[in-house]
Coordinates of C-alpha atoms in Angstrom, one line a residue:
X1 CA 0.0 0.0 0.0
X2 CA 1.1 3.7 -0.4
X3 CA 1.5 3.9 3.4
X4 CA 3.7 0.9 3.6
X5 CA 5.9 2.3 0.8
X6 CA 6.3 5.6 2.7
X7 CA 7.2 3.7 5.8
X8 CA 9.8 1.6 3.9
X9 CA 11.4 4.8 2.7
X10 CA 11.8 5.9 6.2
X11 CA 9.6 9.0 5.9
X12 CA 8.8 10.9 9.1
X13 CA 5.1 11.6 9.5
X14 CA 3.5 13.8 12.2
X15 CA -0.1 12.9 12.9
X16 CA -2.8 15.3 14.0
X17 CA -3.4 14.0 17.5
X18 CA -7.2 14.1 17.4
X19 CA -7.1 11.9 14.3
X20 CA -4.5 9.5 15.5
X21 CA -5.5 5.8 15.6
X22 CA -6.7 4.5 19.0
X23 CA -3.7 2.3 19.5
X24 CA -1.5 5.4 19.4
X25 CA -3.6 7.5 21.7
X26 CA -3.9 4.5 24.1
X27 CA -0.1 4.1 24.2
X28 CA 0.4 7.8 25.0
X29 CA -0.4 7.1 28.6
X30 CA 3.1 5.6 29.0
X31 CA 4.8 8.8 27.8
X32 CA 5.6 11.3 30.5
X33 CA 7.8 14.5 30.6
X34 CA 10.1 16.2 33.0
X35 CA 9.9 19.8 34.1
X36 CA 12.2 20.7 31.3
X37 CA 10.1 18.8 28.8
X38 CA 12.4 15.8 28.3
X39 CA 10.5 12.7 27.3
X40 CA 10.2 9.8 29.8
X41 CA 9.0 6.3 29.0
X42 CA 7.0 4.3 31.6
X43 CA 8.1 0.6 31.6
X44 CA 6.3 -0.8 34.6
X45 CA 3.9 0.3 37.3
X46 CA 6.6 1.9 39.3
X47 CA 9.5 2.2 36.9
X48 CA 10.4 4.6 34.1
X49 CA 13.4 5.7 32.1
X50 CA 14.8 8.6 30.1
X51 CA 17.8 9.5 28.0
X52 CA 20.8 10.4 30.1
X53 CA 22.0 13.1 27.7
X54 CA 18.7 15.0 28.5
X55 CA 19.7 15.3 32.2
X56 CA 23.5 15.0 32.2
X57 CA 24.1 16.3 35.7
X58 CA 21.9 13.8 37.6
X59 CA 23.3 11.2 39.9
X60 CA 21.9 8.1 41.7
X61 CA 19.7 9.2 44.5
X62 CA 18.5 12.5 42.8
X63 CA 14.7 13.1 42.6
X64 CA 13.1 14.0 39.3
X65 CA 9.5 15.2 39.0
X66 CA 7.6 13.9 36.0
X67 CA 4.1 14.4 34.6
X68 CA 1.9 12.8 32.0
X69 CA 2.8 14.3 28.6
X70 CA -0.8 13.9 27.3
X71 CA -3.9 14.6 29.3
X72 CA -3.8 15.9 32.9
X73 CA -0.3 17.4 33.3
X74 CA -1.3 18.9 36.7
X75 CA -0.6 15.4 38.2
X76 CA 3.0 15.0 39.2
X77 CA 5.1 12.0 40.3
X78 CA 8.4 12.1 42.2
X79 CA 10.9 9.6 40.9
X80 CA 14.2 8.6 42.4
X81 CA 17.2 8.0 40.1
X82 CA 18.1 4.4 40.9
X83 CA 20.6 3.8 38.1
X84 CA 22.6 5.4 35.2
X85 CA 24.2 3.8 32.2
X86 CA 26.3 6.3 30.2
X87 CA 27.2 3.8 27.5
X88 CA 23.5 3.0 26.8
X89 CA 22.5 6.6 27.5
X90 CA 19.7 5.8 30.0
X91 CA 18.5 7.0 33.4
X92 CA 16.5 4.5 35.4
X93 CA 13.8 6.0 37.6
X94 CA 11.6 4.5 40.4
X95 CA 8.4 6.4 41.3
X96 CA 7.1 6.9 44.8
X97 CA 3.6 5.8 43.6
X98 CA 2.1 4.0 40.7
X99 CA 2.6 5.6 37.3
X100 CA -0.1 3.6 35.5
X101 CA -2.9 1.1 36.3
X102 CA -1.7 -1.5 33.8
X103 CA 2.0 -1.6 32.8
X104 CA 2.9 -1.9 29.1
X105 CA 3.6 -5.2 27.6
X106 CA 7.3 -5.4 26.5
X107 CA 9.3 -7.6 24.1
X108 CA 12.3 -7.3 21.8
X109 CA 11.7 -5.7 18.3
X110 CA 11.9 -7.8 15.2
X111 CA 13.7 -7.0 12.0
X112 CA 11.4 -5.2 9.6
X113 CA 8.7 -4.6 12.2
X114 CA 6.5 -1.6 11.8
X115 CA 6.6 0.7 14.8
X116 CA 5.6 4.2 16.0
X117 CA 7.7 6.5 18.1
X118 CA 5.9 8.7 20.6
X119 CA 8.1 11.6 21.8
X120 CA 8.0 15.3 22.5
X121 CA 9.5 16.7 19.2
X122 CA 9.2 20.5 19.4
X123 CA 7.7 20.7 15.8
X124 CA 4.6 18.9 17.0
X125 CA 3.8 21.1 20.1
X126 CA 1.5 23.4 18.2
X127 CA -0.7 20.5 17.2
X128 CA -0.4 18.0 20.1
X129 CA 1.7 17.5 23.2
X130 CA 3.0 14.2 21.9
X131 CA 4.7 13.7 18.5
X132 CA 4.2 10.5 16.4
X133 CA 6.8 9.2 13.9
X134 CA 6.3 6.0 11.9
X135 CA 9.1 3.6 10.9
X136 CA 10.5 0.1 10.4
X137 CA 13.1 -1.6 12.6
X138 CA 16.0 -1.6 10.2
X139 CA 18.6 -3.5 12.2
X140 CA 18.4 -5.6 15.4
X141 CA 22.1 -6.0 15.7
X142 CA 23.3 -4.3 18.8
X143 CA 26.1 -1.7 18.4
X144 CA 28.7 -1.1 21.1
X145 CA 26.2 1.0 23.1
X146 CA 23.6 -1.8 22.8
X147 CA 21.4 0.3 20.4
X148 CA 19.5 -0.8 17.3
X149 CA 18.1 1.4 14.5
X150 CA 14.8 2.4 13.0
X151 CA 13.9 4.2 9.8
X152 CA 11.6 6.9 11.4
X153 CA 14.4 9.3 12.3
X154 CA 14.0 11.4 15.4
X155 CA 13.7 15.1 16.1
X156 CA 14.9 17.2 19.1
X157 CA 12.5 16.2 21.9
X158 CA 12.1 12.6 20.9
X159 CA 15.0 11.3 23.1
X160 CA 13.4 9.3 25.9
X161 CA 10.3 8.7 23.8
X162 CA 8.6 5.3 23.6
X163 CA 8.8 2.9 20.6
X164 CA 5.7 0.8 20.3
X165 CA 4.9 -2.0 17.9
X166 CA 2.5 -0.6 15.3
X167 CA 0.0 -3.5 15.5
X168 CA 0.0 -4.6 19.1
X169 CA 0.8 -1.6 21.3
X170 CA 3.7 -3.6 22.7
X171 CA 6.7 -1.5 24.0
X172 CA 9.7 -2.3 21.9
X173 CA 12.2 0.2 23.3
X174 CA 13.1 3.8 23.9
X175 CA 14.5 6.3 21.5
X176 CA 17.8 7.9 22.6
X177 CA 18.5 10.0 19.5
X178 CA 19.2 9.9 15.8
X179 CA 22.1 9.4 13.4
X180 CA 22.6 10.3 9.7
X181 CA 22.4 7.5 7.2
X182 CA 23.9 7.4 3.7
X183 CA 23.0 5.4 0.7
X184 CA 23.3 1.6 0.9
X185 CA 24.6 1.3 -2.7
X186 CA 25.1 3.1 -6.0
X187 CA 22.1 1.6 -7.8
X188 CA 19.4 4.2 -8.4
X189 CA 16.6 1.9 -7.1
X190 CA 18.6 1.2 -4.0
X191 CA 19.2 4.9 -3.5
X192 CA 15.5 5.6 -3.7
X193 CA 14.6 3.0 -1.1
X194 CA 17.4 3.4 1.4
X195 CA 18.2 7.2 1.6
X196 CA 17.1 8.5 5.0
X197 CA 17.8 11.9 6.5
X198 CA 18.4 10.1 9.8
X199 CA 17.7 6.9 11.6
X200 CA 16.3 6.6 15.1
X201 CA 18.7 5.2 17.6
X202 CA 16.7 2.8 19.9
X203 CA 17.5 1.1 23.2
X204 CA 15.6 -2.3 23.1
X205 CA 13.0 -3.0 25.7
X206 CA 15.0 -5.6 27.6
X207 CA 17.4 -2.9 28.7
X208 CA 14.9 -0.5 30.0
X209 CA 14.9 -1.8 33.6
X210 CA 17.6 -2.6 36.0

C-alpha cells in the first residue's frame, strides 16, 4: 500500500493527535515528561526511564519530577534516580507511587517490524503534546552501546520517547537520538529506497529496567 511504501522509505510523518489511531492514543499514557520537557517512558507500574543526555548532571539518589505528557499534566510524580548507564544513554527511575494502572507489555523488536515513536518533538507542540513518527526496525544487531536502528528518524525532543509495535501496542524500546544514514549502494533503485535523512537510535525493551 502507499502507506507501507512511505514507511519503507523511512519517511517521518507527524499525525494530528485528534485523528491518531486509537492504538497510538492509548499508548500515549506511557509517555511522561520532566519539568524541562524531556520525554520519559514508563516501563512498569513503578519504573520509568529517560535518555541520560537530556539530564546529564543527575546522579543516583536524585529526585526528578515527571508528569503525563498527554492529558492531565497537573498530576506530578516524584521519581528517584536508581541507576545510570552512560554507554546506553539511559537513566533508570523509580516512582514513589504507581505511574499507571496497567503496565505496558514489552518484548524485543523484530527486524522489519513496523513501529511508531511517541516523543516530544518540538515541531509537534502546536498540534499536540506528543509527536508520532512511523518507521520500520532496520537492524536488530546491537552496536557497542547496545542500540539498534529504525527508519523513522528522530527530532529534538524525541529522546526518551517510547517505541511501540504498530499493530500490538507492545513496548519495543526507547529512542535515545538519531544518526545520519547514507545510501546503501550506487544503484538508483537502492538509492531511492534506502536514503534517509536520519535513523532513530533505539535502546531495546529488555534494557529499559535494572
